[in-house]
Structures are given as structure tokens and as C-alpha cells.
CSV table of C-alpha atoms in Angstrom, one decimal:
chain,number,residue,atom,x,y,z
A,1,UNK,CA,156.4,117.9,103.0
A,2,UNK,CA,159.3,115.8,102.7
A,3,UNK,CA,163.0,116.8,103.8
A,4,UNK,CA,165.9,117.1,101.4
A,5,UNK,CA,169.7,117.5,102.2
A,6,UNK,CA,171.9,119.6,99.9
A,7,UNK,CA,175.4,119.5,99.9
A,8,UNK,CA,177.5,121.9,98.0
A,9,UNK,CA,181.1,123.2,97.6
A,10,UNK,CA,182.3,126.8,96.6
A,11,UNK,CA,185.4,128.8,96.3
A,12,UNK,CA,185.5,132.1,97.9
A,13,UNK,CA,185.9,135.1,95.5
A,14,UNK,CA,188.9,137.3,95.3
A,15,UNK,CA,187.4,140.3,97.1
A,16,UNK,CA,186.1,138.2,100.2
A,17,UNK,CA,187.1,139.8,103.3
A,18,UNK,CA,187.4,138.4,107.0
A,19,UNK,CA,184.3,140.2,107.9
A,20,UNK,CA,182.1,138.3,105.2
A,21,UNK,CA,182.3,134.9,107.2
A,22,UNK,CA,180.6,136.8,110.2
A,23,UNK,CA,178.0,138.2,108.0
A,24,UNK,CA,177.3,135.1,106.0
A,25,UNK,CA,177.0,133.1,109.3
A,26,UNK,CA,174.8,135.7,110.8
A,27,UNK,CA,172.4,136.0,107.6
A,28,UNK,CA,172.3,132.4,107.3
A,29,UNK,CA,171.2,131.7,111.1
A,30,UNK,CA,168.6,134.4,110.7
A,31,UNK,CA,167.2,133.5,107.3
A,32,UNK,CA,167.4,129.6,107.7
A,33,UNK,CA,165.6,129.9,110.8
A,34,UNK,CA,162.8,131.7,109.4
A,35,UNK,CA,162.6,129.1,106.5
A,36,UNK,CA,163.0,126.1,109.1
A,37,UNK,CA,166.4,125.1,107.4
A,38,UNK,CA,169.1,123.5,109.3
A,39,UNK,CA,172.6,122.8,108.4
A,40,UNK,CA,176.5,123.0,108.8
A,41,UNK,CA,179.2,125.0,107.2
A,42,UNK,CA,182.7,124.4,107.0
A,43,UNK,CA,185.2,127.1,105.7
A,44,UNK,CA,189.0,127.6,105.5
A,45,UNK,CA,189.4,130.9,104.0
A,46,UNK,CA,189.4,129.4,100.5
A,47,UNK,CA,186.6,126.9,100.3
A,48,UNK,CA,183.2,126.4,101.6
A,49,UNK,CA,181.4,123.1,102.1
A,50,UNK,CA,178.0,123.5,103.3
A,51,UNK,CA,174.9,121.1,104.1
A,52,UNK,CA,171.2,122.4,104.0
A,53,UNK,CA,168.3,120.5,105.3
A,54,UNK,CA,164.6,121.4,105.1
A,55,UNK,CA,161.8,121.4,102.6
A,56,UNK,CA,162.7,120.9,98.9
A,57,UNK,CA,161.4,124.6,98.2
A,58,UNK,CA,163.2,126.2,101.0
A,59,UNK,CA,166.5,124.5,100.5
A,60,UNK,CA,166.4,125.3,96.8
A,61,UNK,CA,165.5,129.1,97.3
A,62,UNK,CA,168.2,129.4,99.8
A,63,UNK,CA,170.8,127.5,97.4
A,64,UNK,CA,169.7,129.9,94.5
A,65,UNK,CA,170.3,132.8,96.8
A,66,UNK,CA,174.1,131.6,97.6
A,67,UNK,CA,174.4,130.9,93.9
A,68,UNK,CA,173.6,134.7,93.0
A,69,UNK,CA,176.1,135.9,96.0
A,70,UNK,CA,179.5,137.1,94.3
A,71,UNK,CA,181.2,135.8,97.3
A,72,UNK,CA,180.7,132.3,96.2
A,73,UNK,CA,182.6,131.0,93.1
A,74,UNK,CA,182.7,127.4,91.3
A,75,UNK,CA,179.5,126.5,93.0
A,76,UNK,CA,179.2,122.6,92.8
A,77,UNK,CA,176.3,120.5,94.2
A,78,UNK,CA,178.0,117.4,95.7
A,79,UNK,CA,174.9,115.7,96.6
A,80,UNK,CA,171.0,116.1,96.7
A,81,UNK,CA,168.6,113.7,98.0
A,82,UNK,CA,165.4,113.0,100.2
A,83,UNK,CA,166.1,112.4,103.8
A,84,UNK,CA,164.2,110.8,106.4
A,85,UNK,CA,165.3,113.0,109.3
A,86,UNK,CA,167.8,115.8,109.6
A,87,UNK,CA,171.4,115.3,110.9
A,88,UNK,CA,172.0,119.1,111.9
A,89,UNK,CA,168.6,119.8,113.7
A,90,UNK,CA,170.5,121.7,116.4
A,91,UNK,CA,171.4,124.6,114.4
A,92,UNK,CA,170.0,126.7,111.6
A,93,UNK,CA,173.9,127.2,110.5
A,94,UNK,CA,176.5,125.2,112.6
A,95,UNK,CA,180.0,126.2,112.3
A,96,UNK,CA,183.5,125.6,113.6
A,97,UNK,CA,186.5,127.8,113.1
A,98,UNK,CA,189.4,126.2,111.3
A,99,UNK,CA,191.8,124.5,114.0
A,100,UNK,CA,194.4,121.8,114.4
A,101,UNK,CA,191.4,119.2,115.1
A,102,UNK,CA,189.6,120.2,111.8
A,103,UNK,CA,193.0,119.4,110.0
A,104,UNK,CA,193.1,116.1,111.4
A,105,UNK,CA,189.6,115.5,110.3
A,106,UNK,CA,190.3,116.7,106.8
A,107,UNK,CA,193.1,114.1,106.6
A,108,UNK,CA,190.6,111.4,107.3
A,109,UNK,CA,188.5,112.2,104.2
A,110,UNK,CA,190.9,113.8,101.9
A,111,UNK,CA,194.1,112.9,100.1
A,112,UNK,CA,195.8,115.2,102.5
A,113,UNK,CA,195.4,117.3,105.4
A,114,UNK,CA,194.3,120.3,103.4
A,115,UNK,CA,190.6,121.3,103.2
A,116,UNK,CA,189.4,120.8,99.6
A,117,UNK,CA,185.8,119.6,99.4
A,118,UNK,CA,186.1,119.3,95.7
A,119,UNK,CA,188.5,116.3,96.1
A,120,UNK,CA,186.3,114.7,98.6
A,121,UNK,CA,183.6,112.0,97.8
A,122,UNK,CA,180.0,113.3,98.5
A,123,UNK,CA,179.8,110.8,101.5
A,124,UNK,CA,183.1,111.6,102.9
A,125,UNK,CA,182.3,115.4,102.7
A,126,UNK,CA,179.0,114.6,104.5
A,127,UNK,CA,180.8,112.5,107.3
A,128,UNK,CA,183.2,115.3,107.9
A,129,UNK,CA,180.5,117.8,108.6
A,130,UNK,CA,179.1,115.0,110.9
A,131,UNK,CA,182.7,114.8,112.8
A,132,UNK,CA,182.7,118.5,113.0
A,133,UNK,CA,179.3,118.5,114.6
A,134,UNK,CA,180.8,116.0,117.2
A,135,UNK,CA,183.6,118.3,117.8
A,136,UNK,CA,181.3,121.4,118.4
A,137,UNK,CA,179.2,119.4,120.8
A,138,UNK,CA,182.2,118.1,122.6
A,139,UNK,CA,183.5,121.6,123.0
A,140,UNK,CA,180.1,122.8,124.3
A,141,UNK,CA,180.2,119.9,127.0
A,142,UNK,CA,183.7,120.7,128.2
A,143,UNK,CA,182.9,124.5,128.5
């Protein structure tokens, strides 16, 4: 079965609480592992940018579950394509909290230093997630 990569953006709902991100990460890690889906999430208390990698069926099922989640608004698929290999195979859901380093990365791929995935090109959004992955790996090596 071939691999696909789905890249989407969404806006948090008005009733989103700080505990929701912990719950989302925990359930994503658990559910994605069961379905052999890997990926990366960027979140700044307003927007989500997420990449999901895996079989077409599994990625589609997860995306449809996300689309039904009332914590996500304005879902927009930025890119969806077949891929030869995974870019985020290390994690069922990689995540790095919003930091100064992320603001510097946002500036490289956005019109300003504010994270708004709707203003990014699909290629830029994906490259941002790859740079976040590199930051996580760098932090793990120094700890």
C-alpha cells in the first residue's frame, strides 16, 4: 500500500482550553500508533498546522475524525500527495511548544513572524515542519 502525506491547517474553536492540546497530543500519539500514522504538529494557541503520513485509508480516517472534532474550525487541506517515504517516521505525533526559536522559523516562511499557516505556501508549511523536526532533534541531542 502506498504512502500519502496530508498537510492541513485549522483554527481553534472559541471554547478551546489549555488542557485540550495535551489531550489532542495524547490521543494522536495513541491512535496514530495503532494505525501506523506518523506526523508533526505545530500549534500557537490560535492555529494548527499538521502533517499526517501513512496509508491513504488511515490518513483519511484520521483527517475525517479531526474534521468532526469541534475544537477545530476552518479546516483547510494545504497539500495531499503520494510520497515515496515518511519525513516524520520518528514520531506518531511530533510537537514543539511555541518558543522564540519557532518565531524565527515562522519568519522564514511567512510574511511576518506570526504563525498563520493560512498565509503560507504548502511547500513553506511543510518546510517549516521539517525545520521544527530539526529543532526537536537538536534539543534531544543537547539534553
